[in-house]
Coordinates of C-alpha atoms in Angstrom, one line a residue:
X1 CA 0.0 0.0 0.0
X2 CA 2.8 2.4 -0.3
X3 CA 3.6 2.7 3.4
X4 CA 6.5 0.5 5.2
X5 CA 4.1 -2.4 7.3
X6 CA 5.6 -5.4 9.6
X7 CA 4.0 -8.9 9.2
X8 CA 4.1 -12.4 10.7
X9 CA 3.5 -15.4 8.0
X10 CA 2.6 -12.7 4.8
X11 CA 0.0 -11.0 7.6
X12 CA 0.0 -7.7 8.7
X13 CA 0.3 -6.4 12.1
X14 CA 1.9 -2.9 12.2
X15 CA 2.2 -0.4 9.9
X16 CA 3.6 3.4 9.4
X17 CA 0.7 4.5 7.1
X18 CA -0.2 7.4 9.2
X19 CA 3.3 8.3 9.9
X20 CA 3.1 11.4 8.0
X21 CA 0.0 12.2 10.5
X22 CA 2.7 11.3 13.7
X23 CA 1.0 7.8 13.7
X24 CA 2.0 4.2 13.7
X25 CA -1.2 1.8 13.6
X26 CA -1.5 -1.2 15.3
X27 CA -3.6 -4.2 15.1
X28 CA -5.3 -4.9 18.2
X29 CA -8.0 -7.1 19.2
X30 CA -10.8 -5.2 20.7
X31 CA -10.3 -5.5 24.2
X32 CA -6.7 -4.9 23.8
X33 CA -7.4 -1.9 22.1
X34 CA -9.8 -0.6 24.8
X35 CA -7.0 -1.6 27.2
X36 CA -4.3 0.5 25.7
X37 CA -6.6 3.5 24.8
X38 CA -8.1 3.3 28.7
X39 CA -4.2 3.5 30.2
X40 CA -2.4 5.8 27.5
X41 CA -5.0 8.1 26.0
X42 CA -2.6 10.5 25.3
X43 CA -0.7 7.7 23.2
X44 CA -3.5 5.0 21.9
X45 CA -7.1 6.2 20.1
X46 CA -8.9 4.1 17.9
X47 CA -9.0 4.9 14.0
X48 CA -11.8 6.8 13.3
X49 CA -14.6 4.9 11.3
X50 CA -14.9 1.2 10.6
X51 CA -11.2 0.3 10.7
X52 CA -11.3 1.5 14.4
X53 CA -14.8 -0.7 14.8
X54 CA -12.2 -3.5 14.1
X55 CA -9.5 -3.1 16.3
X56 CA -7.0 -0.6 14.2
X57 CA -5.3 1.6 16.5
X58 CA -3.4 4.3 16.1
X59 CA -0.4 5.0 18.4
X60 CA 1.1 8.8 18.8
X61 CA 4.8 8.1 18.0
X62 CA 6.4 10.9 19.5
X63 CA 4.1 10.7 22.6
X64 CA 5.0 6.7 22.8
X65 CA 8.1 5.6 25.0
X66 CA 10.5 2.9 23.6
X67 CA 8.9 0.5 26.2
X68 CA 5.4 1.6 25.2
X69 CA 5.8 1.2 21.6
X70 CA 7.8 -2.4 22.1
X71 CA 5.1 -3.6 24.3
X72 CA 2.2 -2.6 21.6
X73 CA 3.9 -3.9 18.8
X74 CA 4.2 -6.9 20.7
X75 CA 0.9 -7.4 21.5
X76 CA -0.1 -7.0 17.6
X77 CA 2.5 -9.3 16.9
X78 CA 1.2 -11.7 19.1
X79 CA -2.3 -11.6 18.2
X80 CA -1.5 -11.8 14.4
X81 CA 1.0 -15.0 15.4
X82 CA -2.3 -16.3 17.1
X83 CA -4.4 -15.6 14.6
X84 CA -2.3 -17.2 11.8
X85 CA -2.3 -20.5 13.6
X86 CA -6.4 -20.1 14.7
X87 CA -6.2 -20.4 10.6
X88 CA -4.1 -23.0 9.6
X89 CA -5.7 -25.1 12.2
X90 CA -8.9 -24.7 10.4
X91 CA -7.5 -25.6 6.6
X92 CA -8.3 -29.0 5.6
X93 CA -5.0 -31.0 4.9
X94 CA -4.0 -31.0 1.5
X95 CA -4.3 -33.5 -1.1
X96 CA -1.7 -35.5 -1.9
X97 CA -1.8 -37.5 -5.6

């Protein structure tokens, strides 16, 4: 998409789309999201709209600590991690002739 991103097994869980706004985004479940924008507000906020709806959060990079921003983009890279294998899990095997 034009924008440097950081993924796990071809999947995306970070990206500096928004940089030129001051933003990373992050990939959050729901609850994480509510967690992170709950403790830092001045760091976390949803994305506005439906991407936001979905977990997509933006993080303030210049308001975000080293260990702030490690432990968020470690949370994203854990949830896409678990995600991938939620879905490989669920492929049939493949066919072998």
């Amino acid at each position: 998409m034009g924008a440097p991103d950081f993924r796990v097994q071809g999947k995306i869980f970070a990206t500096l789309a928004s940089q030129h706004e001051g933003y990373g985004n992050l990939k959050l479940s729901l609850d994480q999201q509510a967690d992170f924008v709950r403790e830092l507000p001045d760091v976390f906020l949803p994305i506005p709209g439906g991407w936001g709806r979905m977990g997509m959060t933006h993080i303030r990079l210049a308001a975000a600590g080293e260990d702030v921003l490690t432990g968020a983009l470690r949370a994203a890279w854990q949830l896409r991690i678990t995600k991938n294998t939620k879905a490989k899990s669920k492929r049939p095997p493949r066919k072998r002739t």
